PDB file of C-alpha atoms in Angstrom:
ATOM      1  CA  MET A   1      12.999  17.631 -23.329  1.00 38.00           C
ATOM      2  CA  LYS A   2      14.149  15.141 -21.199  1.00 46.00           C
ATOM      3  CA  THR A   3      13.989  11.558 -20.033  1.00 43.00           C
ATOM      4  CA  ARG A   4      13.411  11.061 -16.240  1.00 60.00           C
ATOM      5  CA  ASP A   5      12.005   8.730 -13.676  1.00 82.00           C
ATOM      6  CA  ILE A   6       8.044   8.265 -14.032  1.00 85.00           C
ATOM      7  CA  HIS A   7       5.906  10.882 -12.393  1.00 87.00           C
ATOM      8  CA  PRO A   8       4.815   9.370  -8.962  1.00 88.00           C
ATOM      9  CA  ALA A   9       0.908   9.424 -10.250  1.00 87.00           C
ATOM     10  CA  LEU A  10       1.548   6.855 -12.649  1.00 90.00           C
ATOM     11  CA  SER A  11       4.517   4.559 -10.808  1.00 92.00           C
ATOM     12  CA  SER A  12       3.599   1.529  -8.876  1.00 93.00           C
ATOM     13  CA  GLU A  13       6.126   1.842  -5.813  1.00 94.00           C
ATOM     14  CA  PRO A  14       4.666   5.212  -4.405  1.00 94.00           C
ATOM     15  CA  LEU A  15       1.091   4.471  -5.358  1.00 96.00           C
ATOM     16  CA  PHE A  16       1.430   1.133  -3.263  1.00 96.00           C
ATOM     17  CA  GLN A  17       2.992   3.432  -0.619  1.00 95.00           C
ATOM     18  CA  LYS A  18       0.447   6.021  -0.388  1.00 96.00           C
ATOM     19  CA  ALA A  19      -2.355   2.793  -0.756  1.00 96.00           C
ATOM     20  CA  ARG A  20      -0.714   1.678   2.255  1.00 94.00           C
ATOM     21  CA  ALA A  21      -0.291   4.801   4.322  1.00 95.00           C
ATOM     22  CA  TYR A  22      -4.574   5.282   3.555  1.00 95.00           C
ATOM     23  CA  ILE A  23      -5.341   1.677   4.526  1.00 94.00           C
ATOM     24  CA  HIS A  24      -3.519   2.385   7.348  1.00 93.00           C
ATOM     25  CA  ARG A  25      -5.679   5.201   8.164  1.00 94.00           C
ATOM     26  CA  ALA A  26      -8.459   3.505   7.760  1.00 93.00           C
ATOM     27  CA  LEU A  27      -7.889   0.626   9.871  1.00 92.00           C
ATOM     28  CA  GLY A  28      -7.150   3.505  12.629  1.00 92.00           C
ATOM     29  CA  ARG A  29     -10.786   4.978  12.102  1.00 91.00           C
ATOM     30  CA  LYS A  30     -11.668   1.193  12.587  1.00 91.00           C
ATOM     31  CA  SER A  31     -10.229   0.902  15.827  1.00 90.00           C
ATOM     32  CA  SER A  32     -11.554   4.376  17.326  1.00 91.00           C
ATOM     33  CA  GLY A  33     -15.200   3.264  16.255  1.00 90.00           C
ATOM     34  CA  ASP A  34     -15.639   5.526  13.331  1.00 91.00           C
ATOM     35  CA  LEU A  35     -17.165   3.068  10.531  1.00 90.00           C
ATOM     36  CA  ASP A  36     -17.812   5.746   8.225  1.00 90.00           C
ATOM     37  CA  GLU A  37     -14.263   6.889   7.690  1.00 91.00           C
ATOM     38  CA  TYR A  38     -12.976   3.257   7.905  1.00 92.00           C
ATOM     39  CA  GLN A  39     -15.015   2.696   4.541  1.00 92.00           C
ATOM     40  CA  LEU A  40     -13.509   6.239   3.412  1.00 93.00           C
ATOM     41  CA  TRP A  41     -10.226   6.006   3.455  1.00 95.00           C
ATOM     42  CA  ALA A  42     -10.577   1.908   2.559  1.00 94.00           C
ATOM     43  CA  SER A  43     -12.445   3.234  -0.604  1.00 95.00           C
ATOM     44  CA  LEU A  44      -9.487   5.527  -1.333  1.00 96.00           C
ATOM     45  CA  ALA A  45      -6.636   3.044  -0.257  1.00 96.00           C
ATOM     46  CA  LEU A  46      -8.499   0.516  -3.003  1.00 96.00           C
ATOM     47  CA  GLU A  47      -8.351   2.800  -5.763  1.00 96.00           C
ATOM     48  CA  LEU A  48      -4.959   3.756  -5.521  1.00 97.00           C
ATOM     49  CA  LEU A  49      -3.794   0.342  -4.782  1.00 97.00           C
ATOM     50  CA  GLY A  50      -5.378  -0.855  -7.937  1.00 97.00           C
ATOM     51  CA  LYS A  51      -3.493   1.768 -10.332  1.00 96.00           C
ATOM     52  CA  ALA A  52      -0.592   0.259  -8.232  1.00 97.00           C
ATOM     53  CA  ALA A  53      -0.859  -2.606  -9.912  1.00 97.00           C
ATOM     54  CA  LEU A  54      -1.884  -1.880 -13.120  1.00 96.00           C
ATOM     55  CA  SER A  55       1.457   0.260 -13.186  1.00 94.00           C
ATOM     56  CA  SER A  56       3.516  -2.548 -12.248  1.00 95.00           C
ATOM     57  CA  VAL A  57       2.313  -3.937 -15.630  1.00 94.00           C
ATOM     58  CA  HIS A  58       3.313  -0.969 -17.226  1.00 93.00           C
ATOM     59  CA  PRO A  59       2.278   2.939 -16.371  1.00 93.00           C
ATOM     60  CA  SER A  60       0.696   3.692 -19.472  1.00 94.00           C
ATOM     61  CA  LEU A  61      -2.069   1.676 -17.942  1.00 94.00           C
ATOM     62  CA  VAL A  62      -2.641   4.498 -15.524  1.00 93.00           C
ATOM     63  CA  ALA A  63      -2.675   7.309 -17.804  1.00 92.00           C
ATOM     64  CA  ASP A  64      -5.345   9.094 -19.039  1.00 90.00           C
ATOM     65  CA  PRO A  65      -5.631   8.102 -22.673  1.00 90.00           C
ATOM     66  CA  THR A  66      -7.503  11.213 -24.043  1.00 90.00           C
ATOM     67  CA  HIS A  67      -4.319  13.448 -22.517  1.00 89.00           C
ATOM     68  CA  PHE A  68      -1.483  12.883 -24.359  1.00 88.00           C
ATOM     69  CA  GLN A  69       1.019  14.597 -22.228  1.00 89.00           C
ATOM     70  CA  SER A  70       0.428  12.046 -19.350  1.00 86.00           C
ATOM     71  CA  LEU A  71       0.972   9.229 -22.326  1.00 88.00           C
ATOM     72  CA  PHE A  72       4.449  11.000 -22.270  1.00 90.00           C
ATOM     73  CA  ALA A  73       4.502  10.665 -18.790  1.00 86.00           C
ATOM     74  CA  ALA A  74       4.290   7.052 -18.226  1.00 87.00           C
ATOM     75  CA  SER A  75       7.113   6.440 -20.746  1.00 86.00           C
ATOM     76  CA  GLY A  76       9.346   9.086 -18.632  1.00 85.00           C
ATOM     77  CA  ILE A  77       9.685  12.140 -20.783  1.00 86.00           C
ATOM     78  CA  HIS A  78       7.675  15.252 -18.975  1.00 84.00           C
ATOM     79  CA  ILE A  79       6.604  17.636 -21.407  1.00 85.00           C
ATOM     80  CA  ALA A  80       3.850  19.066 -19.027  1.00 83.00           C
ATOM     81  CA  THR A  81       3.562  19.429 -15.344  1.00 82.00           C
ATOM     82  CA  ASP A  82      -0.059  18.339 -15.732  1.00 86.00           C
ATOM     83  CA  VAL A  83      -0.520  14.411 -15.372  1.00 89.00           C
ATOM     84  CA  LYS A  84      -4.373  12.684 -15.669  1.00 91.00           C
ATOM     85  CA  THR A  85      -5.473   9.160 -14.487  1.00 93.00           C
ATOM     86  CA  ILE A  86      -8.089   7.106 -15.639  1.00 92.00           C
ATOM     87  CA  ALA A  87     -11.215   7.236 -13.941  1.00 94.00           C
ATOM     88  CA  ALA A  88     -12.337   4.693 -11.547  1.00 94.00           C
ATOM     89  CA  HIS A  89     -14.570   2.526 -13.506  1.00 94.00           C
ATOM     90  CA  THR A  90     -11.935   2.252 -16.117  1.00 95.00           C
ATOM     91  CA  LEU A  91      -9.208   1.252 -13.655  1.00 96.00           C
ATOM     92  CA  PHE A  92     -11.561  -1.861 -12.293  1.00 96.00           C
ATOM     93  CA  GLU A  93     -12.466  -2.724 -15.773  1.00 94.00           C
ATOM     94  CA  ARG A  94      -8.292  -3.207 -16.774  1.00 95.00           C
ATOM     95  CA  LEU A  95      -8.006  -5.247 -13.434  1.00 95.00           C
ATOM     96  CA  ARG A  96     -10.862  -7.279 -14.740  1.00 90.00           C
ATOM     97  CA  HIS A  97      -8.404  -8.556 -17.541  1.00 89.00           C
ATOM     98  CA  LEU A  98      -5.167  -8.936 -15.196  1.00 90.00           C
ATOM     99  CA  SER A  99      -6.742 -11.379 -12.271  1.00 86.00           C
ATOM    100  CA  ALA A 100      -8.450 -14.226 -12.622  1.00 82.00           C
ATOM    101  CA  GLY A 101     -10.321 -13.535  -9.075  1.00 85.00           C
ATOM    102  CA  PHE A 102     -11.094  -9.715 -10.175  1.00 91.00           C
ATOM    103  CA  ASP A 103     -14.410 -11.153 -11.664  1.00 89.00           C
ATOM    104  CA  GLU A 104     -17.231  -9.155 -12.457  1.00 89.00           C
ATOM    105  CA  SER A 105     -18.686  -9.491  -9.265  1.00 89.00           C
ATOM    106  CA  VAL A 106     -15.733  -7.869  -7.664  1.00 91.00           C
ATOM    107  CA  LYS A 107     -15.453  -4.960 -10.405  1.00 94.00           C
ATOM    108  CA  THR A 108     -18.812  -3.976  -9.282  1.00 93.00           C
ATOM    109  CA  PHE A 109     -18.406  -4.249  -5.494  1.00 92.00           C
ATOM    110  CA  CYS A 110     -15.299  -2.018  -6.611  1.00 95.00           C
ATOM    111  CA  ASN A 111     -17.573   0.567  -8.906  1.00 95.00           C
ATOM    112  CA  ASN A 112     -19.730   0.643  -6.297  1.00 93.00           C
ATOM    113  CA  ILE A 113     -17.785   1.625  -3.326  1.00 93.00           C
ATOM    114  CA  SER A 114     -16.156   4.378  -5.467  1.00 93.00           C
ATOM    115  CA  GLN A 115     -19.595   5.526  -6.349  1.00 92.00           C
ATOM    116  CA  ARG A 116     -20.194   5.796  -2.473  1.00 89.00           C
ATOM    117  CA  ARG A 117     -16.937   7.528  -2.175  1.00 90.00           C
ATOM    118  CA  ASN A 118     -17.786  10.206  -4.491  1.00 86.00           C
ATOM    119  CA  ALA A 119     -21.322  10.652  -2.926  1.00 85.00           C
ATOM    120  CA  GLU A 120     -19.531  11.071   0.385  1.00 82.00           C
ATOM    121  CA  LEU A 121     -17.290  13.452  -0.951  1.00 83.00           C
ATOM    122  CA  HIS A 122     -19.081  15.703  -3.673  1.00 80.00           C
ATOM    123  CA  SER A 123     -22.505  15.657  -2.239  1.00 79.00           C
ATOM    124  CA  GLY A 124     -24.545  16.123   1.128  1.00 77.00           C
ATOM    125  CA  GLU A 125     -25.192  12.451   1.110  1.00 77.00           C
ATOM    126  CA  ALA A 126     -23.748  10.168   3.933  1.00 74.00           C
ATOM    127  CA  PRO A 127     -23.823   6.859   1.936  1.00 74.00           C
ATOM    128  CA  PHE A 128     -21.120   5.396   4.100  1.00 77.00           C
ATOM    129  CA  ARG A 129     -23.327   5.609   6.982  1.00 78.00           C
ATOM    130  CA  THR A 130     -25.966   3.314   5.753  1.00 75.00           C
ATOM    131  CA  MET A 131     -23.575   0.584   5.204  1.00 80.00           C
ATOM    132  CA  LYS A 132     -23.284  -2.100   7.348  1.00 85.00           C
ATOM    133  CA  LEU A 133     -19.502  -3.509   8.207  1.00 86.00           C
ATOM    134  CA  ASP A 134     -20.955  -7.017   7.448  1.00 83.00           C
ATOM    135  CA  ALA A 135     -22.169  -5.839   4.028  1.00 83.00           C
ATOM    136  CA  TRP A 136     -18.590  -4.861   2.903  1.00 90.00           C
ATOM    137  CA  GLU A 137     -15.923  -5.762   4.514  1.00 90.00           C
ATOM    138  CA  ALA A 138     -14.914  -9.294   3.471  1.00 90.00           C
ATOM    139  CA  ARG A 139     -16.019  -8.261  -0.086  1.00 89.00           C
ATOM    140  CA  TYR A 140     -13.399  -5.511   0.457  1.00 93.00           C
ATOM    141  CA  TRP A 141     -10.583  -7.740   1.840  1.00 94.00           C
ATOM    142  CA  HIS A 142     -11.265 -10.066  -1.078  1.00 91.00           C
ATOM    143  CA  ALA A 143     -10.995  -7.310  -3.721  1.00 93.00           C
ATOM    144  CA  CYS A 144      -8.010  -5.986  -2.532  1.00 94.00           C
ATOM    145  CA  GLN A 145      -6.362  -9.655  -2.203  1.00 92.00           C
ATOM    146  CA  GLN A 146      -6.742  -9.937  -6.144  1.00 92.00           C
ATOM    147  CA  ILE A 147      -5.392  -6.722  -6.629  1.00 94.00           C
ATOM    148  CA  LEU A 148      -2.533  -7.539  -4.884  1.00 94.00           C
ATOM    149  CA  ASP A 149      -1.856 -11.200  -6.464  1.00 91.00           C
ATOM    150  CA  ILE A 150      -1.358  -9.091  -9.914  1.00 94.00           C
ATOM    151  CA  MET A 151       1.813  -7.523  -8.248  1.00 94.00           C
ATOM    152  CA  ASP A 152       2.832 -10.891  -6.656  1.00 92.00           C
ATOM    153  CA  SER A 153       2.163  -9.284  -3.280  1.00 92.00           C
ATOM    154  CA  SER A 154      -0.186  -9.985  -0.115  1.00 91.00           C
ATOM    155  CA  LEU A 155      -2.028  -8.433   2.746  1.00 91.00           C
ATOM    156  CA  ASP A 156       1.034  -9.191   4.690  1.00 92.00           C
ATOM    157  CA  GLU A 157       3.112  -7.008   2.423  1.00 91.00           C
ATOM    158  CA  TRP A 158       0.977  -4.490   2.417  1.00 93.00           C
ATOM    159  CA  LEU A 159      -0.668  -4.320   5.738  1.00 91.00           C
ATOM    160  CA  GLY A 160       2.643  -5.387   7.692  1.00 90.00           C
ATOM    161  CA  ALA A 161       1.964  -8.896   8.928  1.00 86.00           C
ATOM    162  CA  ASP A 162       0.619  -7.711  12.783  1.00 85.00           C
ATOM    163  CA  LYS A 163      -2.119  -5.652  10.959  1.00 89.00           C
ATOM    164  CA  ALA A 164      -3.078  -7.890   8.536  1.00 91.00           C
ATOM    165  CA  LYS A 165      -4.293 -10.962  10.759  1.00 91.00           C
ATOM    166  CA  ALA A 166      -7.597  -9.697  11.197  1.00 90.00           C
ATOM    167  CA  PRO A 167      -8.401  -9.277   7.326  1.00 92.00           C
ATOM    168  CA  LYS A 168      -6.954 -12.726   6.673  1.00 91.00           C
ATOM    169  CA  ASP A 169      -9.687 -13.971   9.305  1.00 92.00           C
ATOM    170  CA  ILE A 170     -12.448 -12.418   7.809  1.00 89.00           C
ATOM    171  CA  LEU A 171     -11.061 -13.885   4.200  1.00 91.00           C
ATOM    172  CA  ASP A 172     -11.043 -16.861   5.184  1.00 91.00           C
ATOM    173  CA  HIS A 173     -14.495 -17.019   7.176  1.00 86.00           C
ATOM    174  CA  ALA A 174     -16.097 -15.609   3.631  1.00 87.00           C
ATOM    175  CA  GLN A 175     -14.607 -18.348   1.740  1.00 88.00           C
ATOM    176  CA  LYS A 176     -15.596 -20.868   3.943  1.00 91.00           C
ATOM    177  CA  ALA A 177     -18.970 -19.136   3.456  1.00 85.00           C
ATOM    178  CA  VAL A 178     -19.415 -19.284  -0.161  1.00 90.00           C
ATOM    179  CA  ALA A 179     -18.019 -22.790  -0.161  1.00 93.00           C
ATOM    180  CA  ALA A 180     -20.909 -23.849   2.377  1.00 92.00           C
ATOM    181  CA  ALA A 181     -23.227 -21.514   0.304  1.00 91.00           C
ATOM    182  CA  VAL A 182     -21.746 -23.635  -3.268  1.00 94.00           C
ATOM    183  CA  THR A 183     -22.352 -26.822  -1.738  1.00 95.00           C
ATOM    184  CA  VAL A 184     -25.625 -26.421  -0.698  1.00 92.00           C
ATOM    185  CA  ARG A 185     -26.408 -25.058  -3.974  1.00 92.00           C
ATOM    186  CA  ILE A 186     -25.285 -27.832  -5.873  1.00 96.00           C
ATOM    187  CA  GLU A 187     -27.189 -30.445  -3.824  1.00 94.00           C
ATOM    188  CA  THR A 188     -30.639 -28.600  -4.095  1.00 93.00           C
ATOM    189  CA  ALA A 189     -30.327 -28.456  -7.694  1.00 95.00           C
ATOM    190  CA  LYS A 190     -29.537 -32.486  -7.574  1.00 96.00           C
ATOM    191  CA  ILE A 191     -32.068 -33.345  -5.192  1.00 95.00           C
ATOM    192  CA  THR A 192     -34.745 -30.751  -7.323  1.00 94.00           C
ATOM    193  CA  PHE A 193     -33.907 -32.728 -10.596  1.00 96.00           C
ATOM    194  CA  LEU A 194     -33.684 -36.463  -9.045  1.00 96.00           C
ATOM    195  CA  ALA A 195     -37.399 -35.573  -8.075  1.00 95.00           C
ATOM    196  CA  ARG A 196     -38.568 -35.625 -11.389  1.00 95.00           C
ATOM    197  CA  LYS A 197     -39.813 -38.522 -13.732  1.00 96.00           C
ATOM    198  CA  LYS A 198     -36.962 -41.016 -15.052  1.00 96.00           C
ATOM    199  CA  LYS A 199     -38.076 -40.050 -18.488  1.00 96.00           C
ATOM    200  CA  GLU A 200     -37.876 -36.191 -17.814  1.00 95.00           C
ATOM    201  CA  GLN A 201     -34.591 -36.466 -16.628  1.00 95.00           C
ATOM    202  CA  ALA A 202     -33.489 -38.608 -19.839  1.00 96.00           C
ATOM    203  CA  ASP A 203     -35.450 -36.252 -22.248  1.00 95.00           C
ATOM    204  CA  ALA A 204     -33.826 -33.028 -20.527  1.00 94.00           C
ATOM    205  CA  LEU A 205     -30.189 -34.533 -20.641  1.00 96.00           C
ATOM    206  CA  ALA A 206     -30.646 -35.821 -23.977  1.00 95.00           C
ATOM    207  CA  GLU A 207     -32.136 -32.411 -25.458  1.00 93.00           C
ATOM    208  CA  ALA A 208     -28.964 -30.495 -23.726  1.00 93.00           C
ATOM    209  CA  SER A 209     -26.660 -32.739 -24.870  1.00 92.00           C
ATOM    210  CA  GLY A 210     -27.334 -31.746 -28.792  1.00 90.00           C
ATOM    211  CA  LYS A 211     -27.290 -27.888 -27.997  1.00 90.00           C
ATOM    212  CA  SER A 212     -24.636 -25.181 -27.599  1.00 89.00           C
ATOM    213  CA  ALA A 213     -24.748 -22.035 -25.496  1.00 85.00           C
ATOM    214  CA  TYR A 214     -25.949 -20.468 -28.877  1.00 84.00           C
ATOM    215  CA  HIS A 215     -29.417 -22.208 -28.575  1.00 87.00           C
ATOM    216  CA  TYR A 216     -30.121 -20.382 -25.284  1.00 84.00           C
ATOM    217  CA  ARG A 217     -31.184 -16.966 -25.634  1.00 78.00           C
ATOM    218  CA  ASN A 218     -29.904 -14.747 -22.238  1.00 83.00           C
ATOM    219  CA  LEU A 219     -28.418 -17.849 -20.689  1.00 88.00           C
ATOM    220  CA  PHE A 220     -25.633 -15.683 -18.980  1.00 89.00           C
ATOM    221  CA  LYS A 221     -26.159 -12.236 -17.261  1.00 85.00           C
ATOM    222  CA  LEU A 222     -22.325 -11.816 -17.879  1.00 83.00           C
ATOM    223  CA  MET A 223     -21.125  -9.787 -21.239  1.00 86.00           C
ATOM    224  CA  SER A 224     -18.521 -12.489 -22.224  1.00 88.00           C
ATOM    225  CA  ASP A 225     -15.711 -12.987 -24.489  1.00 91.00           C
ATOM    226  CA  HIS A 226     -16.602 -16.489 -24.813  1.00 92.00           C
ATOM    227  CA  GLU A 227     -18.635 -19.416 -23.718  1.00 93.00           C
ATOM    228  CA  TRP A 228     -17.687 -23.014 -23.529  1.00 94.00           C
ATOM    229  CA  GLU A 229     -18.932 -26.781 -22.384  1.00 94.00           C
ATOM    230  CA  ALA A 230     -18.985 -27.861 -18.954  1.00 95.00           C
ATOM    231  CA  THR A 231     -20.656 -30.731 -16.932  1.00 96.00           C
ATOM    232  CA  CYS A 232     -22.972 -29.629 -14.537  1.00 97.00           C
ATOM    233  CA  PRO A 233     -22.024 -30.800 -10.981  1.00 96.00           C
ATOM    234  CA  ALA A 234     -25.570 -31.319  -9.742  1.00 96.00           C
ATOM    235  CA  CYS A 235     -26.973 -33.089 -12.553  1.00 96.00           C
ATOM    236  CA  GLY A 236     -24.649 -34.281 -15.005  1.00 96.00           C
ATOM    237  CA  GLY A 237     -25.974 -32.782 -18.003  1.00 95.00           C
ATOM    238  CA  LYS A 238     -24.263 -30.358 -20.732  1.00 96.00           C
ATOM    239  CA  ALA A 239     -23.901 -26.817 -18.950  1.00 96.00           C
ATOM    240  CA  PHE A 240     -21.882 -23.710 -20.279  1.00 96.00           C
ATOM    241  CA  LEU A 241     -19.334 -21.269 -18.744  1.00 95.00           C
ATOM    242  CA  ALA A 242     -18.624 -18.116 -19.782  1.00 94.00           C
ATOM    243  CA  GLY A 243     -15.574 -15.838 -19.140  1.00 93.00           C
ATOM    244  CA  VAL A 244     -13.644 -12.832 -19.733  1.00 92.00           C
ATOM    245  CA  GLN A 245     -10.436 -12.936 -22.115  1.00 92.00           C
ATOM    246  CA  VAL A 246      -6.837 -12.710 -20.763  1.00 89.00           C
ATOM    247  CA  SER A 247      -4.355 -13.640 -23.086  1.00 88.00           C
ATOM    248  CA  GLU A 248      -3.758 -14.249 -26.618  1.00 88.00           C
ATOM    249  CA  GLU A 249      -0.598 -15.645 -28.257  1.00 88.00           C
ATOM    250  CA  ILE A 250       0.365 -16.473 -31.780  1.00 82.00           C
ATOM    251  CA  SER A 251       1.954 -20.015 -31.651  1.00 72.00           C
ATOM    252  CA  GLU A 252       2.887 -19.855 -35.228  1.00 76.00           C
ATOM    253  CA  THR A 253       2.766 -17.962 -38.570  1.00 75.00           C
ATOM    254  CA  ASN A 254       2.077 -20.155 -42.230  1.00 75.00           C
ATOM    255  CA  PRO A 255       2.449 -18.268 -45.523  1.00 74.00           C
ATOM    256  CA  ASP A 256      -0.391 -19.494 -47.895  1.00 66.00           C
ATOM    257  CA  GLU A 257       0.204 -19.830 -51.860  1.00 64.00           C
ATOM    258  CA  PHE A 258      -1.623 -16.385 -52.443  1.00 65.00           C
ATOM    259  CA  GLY A 259       0.784 -14.295 -50.590  1.00 64.00           C
ATOM    260  CA  GLY A 260      -1.191 -14.300 -47.271  1.00 72.00           C
ATOM    261  CA  VAL A 261       0.099 -15.435 -43.997  1.00 73.00           C
ATOM    262  CA  TRP A 262      -2.181 -17.216 -41.746  1.00 80.00           C
ATOM    263  CA  GLU A 263      -1.568 -17.225 -37.704  1.00 82.00           C
ATOM    264  CA  MET A 264      -2.429 -20.131 -35.331  1.00 84.00           C
ATOM    265  CA  VAL A 265      -3.016 -18.042 -32.325  1.00 87.00           C
ATOM    266  CA  GLU A 266      -4.186 -19.503 -28.586  1.00 91.00           C
ATOM    267  CA  LYS A 267      -7.124 -17.764 -26.365  1.00 91.00           C
ATOM    268  CA  SER A 268      -7.132 -18.100 -22.878  1.00 93.00           C
ATOM    269  CA  PHE A 269     -10.251 -17.205 -20.888  1.00 93.00           C
ATOM    270  CA  VAL A 270     -11.465 -16.937 -17.401  1.00 93.00           C
ATOM    271  CA  ALA A 271     -14.428 -18.329 -15.783  1.00 94.00           C
ATOM    272  CA  GLU A 272     -16.988 -16.011 -14.368  1.00 93.00           C
ATOM    273  CA  GLU A 273     -20.510 -17.481 -14.712  1.00 94.00           C
ATOM    274  CA  PHE A 274     -21.922 -21.103 -14.945  1.00 96.00           C
ATOM    275  CA  HIS A 275     -25.326 -22.064 -16.073  1.00 95.00           C
ATOM    276  CA  CYS A 276     -26.791 -25.565 -16.609  1.00 95.00           C
ATOM    277  CA  PRO A 277     -30.258 -25.317 -18.749  1.00 94.00           C
ATOM    278  CA  VAL A 278     -31.095 -28.823 -17.403  1.00 95.00           C
ATOM    279  CA  CYS A 279     -31.513 -28.097 -13.824  1.00 95.00           C
ATOM    280  CA  ASP A 280     -31.175 -24.592 -13.501  1.00 93.00           C
ATOM    281  CA  LEU A 281     -27.903 -24.678 -11.021  1.00 95.00           C
ATOM    282  CA  VAL A 282     -26.469 -21.025 -11.668  1.00 94.00           C
ATOM    283  CA  LEU A 283     -22.976 -19.558 -10.407  1.00 94.00           C
ATOM    284  CA  ASN A 284     -22.334 -16.058 -10.381  1.00 90.00           C
ATOM    285  CA  SER A 285     -18.651 -16.106  -9.677  1.00 90.00           C
ATOM    286  CA  HIS A 286     -14.992 -17.359 -10.353  1.00 92.00           C
ATOM    287  CA  ASP A 287     -15.115 -17.685  -6.480  1.00 91.00           C
ATOM    288  CA  GLU A 288     -18.072 -20.041  -7.053  1.00 93.00           C
ATOM    289  CA  ILE A 289     -16.960 -21.827  -9.745  1.00 95.00           C
ATOM    290  CA  ARG A 290     -13.777 -22.619  -8.025  1.00 93.00           C
ATOM    291  CA  ALA A 291     -15.667 -23.805  -4.887  1.00 93.00           C
ATOM    292  CA  ALA A 292     -17.618 -26.121  -7.411  1.00 95.00           C
ATOM    293  CA  GLY A 293     -14.968 -28.004  -8.119  1.00 94.00           C
ATOM    294  CA  LEU A 294     -15.297 -27.009 -12.041  1.00 95.00           C
ATOM    295  CA  PRO A 295     -12.512 -25.645 -14.226  1.00 92.00           C
ATOM    296  CA  GLU A 296     -11.707 -22.216 -13.706  1.00 91.00           C
ATOM    297  CA  ASP A 297      -9.589 -21.775 -16.958  1.00 92.00           C
ATOM    298  CA  HIS A 298     -10.105 -22.526 -20.720  1.00 93.00           C
ATOM    299  CA  SER A 299      -7.978 -22.003 -23.897  1.00 93.00           C
ATOM    300  CA  GLU A 300      -8.874 -22.658 -27.620  1.00 90.00           C
ATOM    301  CA  THR A 301      -6.538 -22.214 -30.683  1.00 88.00           C
ATOM    302  CA  GLU A 302      -7.787 -20.650 -33.656  1.00 83.00           C
ATOM    303  CA  GLU A 303      -6.105 -20.339 -37.297  1.00 80.00           C
ATOM    304  CA  ARG A 304      -6.609 -16.469 -38.831  1.00 75.00           C
ATOM    305  CA  GLU A 305      -5.239 -14.448 -41.840  1.00 73.00           C
ATOM    306  CA  MET A 306      -2.855 -11.934 -40.215  1.00 70.00           C
ATOM    307  CA  GLU A 307      -4.050  -8.485 -40.623  1.00 67.00           C
ATOM    308  CA  TYR A 308      -1.722  -5.247 -41.661  1.00 58.00           C
ATOM    309  CA  GLU A 309      -2.115  -1.658 -40.165  1.00 54.00           C
ATOM    310  CA  PRO A 310      -3.476   0.503 -42.736  1.00 53.00           C
ATOM    311  CA  GLU A 311      -1.559   3.368 -44.079  1.00 51.00           C
ATOM    312  CA  TYR A 312      -2.209   6.541 -42.124  1.00 50.00           C
ATOM    313  CA  GLY A 313      -2.181   8.936 -44.990  1.00 50.00           C
ATOM    314  CA  ASN A 314       0.031  11.398 -42.977  1.00 48.00           C
ATOM    315  CA  GLU A 315       3.124  12.069 -45.307  1.00 46.00           C
TER     316      GLU A 315
END
């Protein structure tokens, strides 16, 4: 047994370079007017780029956790030639905890394009043929940009500055469209709220002020890690944000008189969904929340007793 370099299937740079080769092939197919193959090669490039990003954090994040030989390979120890990596849905779920912009909506898009790719390759269906370019292209480049951010990279670096111009123009247009749509949504919610009688407005604001997210069943579609309060940009009432946890840090530990140890833990979350129960304003993604000028990040500190790993019982 010998310690060697990380296997290319788990190593960030080979994965990044292969993703680059595939996206160049995709752009070539777009130039020739073959939009089916454009989306096919783009979907393959997306998965490889995602794995490159995970591997840049640690190669073990790409290895199949049920295949111990692959976990050894992720540490540079090669006990078998067969290396298995995680499935696409696992990949996209893990990326969600590494990038604020890679939220539930982006994850769902990536899963969908992956499923269409599988259907294209493994069945008699032609799912890419039914997809119009404007239905997926802007969201695709947005997803790539969020993944590249994890590696402190960019579209320029991945594609080359000459090839990145068109995707960046598409992204800029999409971001402006999101901001415009959010502005209209907020203004519409505000107008609707102000059209109510003054007493109804006051009662609704007063009722919400004494409640927490716990009091509103099914307020969010998102299976969130945490929910917290915010001020609605439309009606000024108490509203709520929901998001996923992105980090946890122990700031201090304190022993007690009974032999236990207590930790002060700071948890950080990124907002992915907003809902106001007063005026029913809803924002469904991190990008929409940012466009509305709402706080995107949230942190809380809690005290908990330190837990120790149990004995394995395998002397």
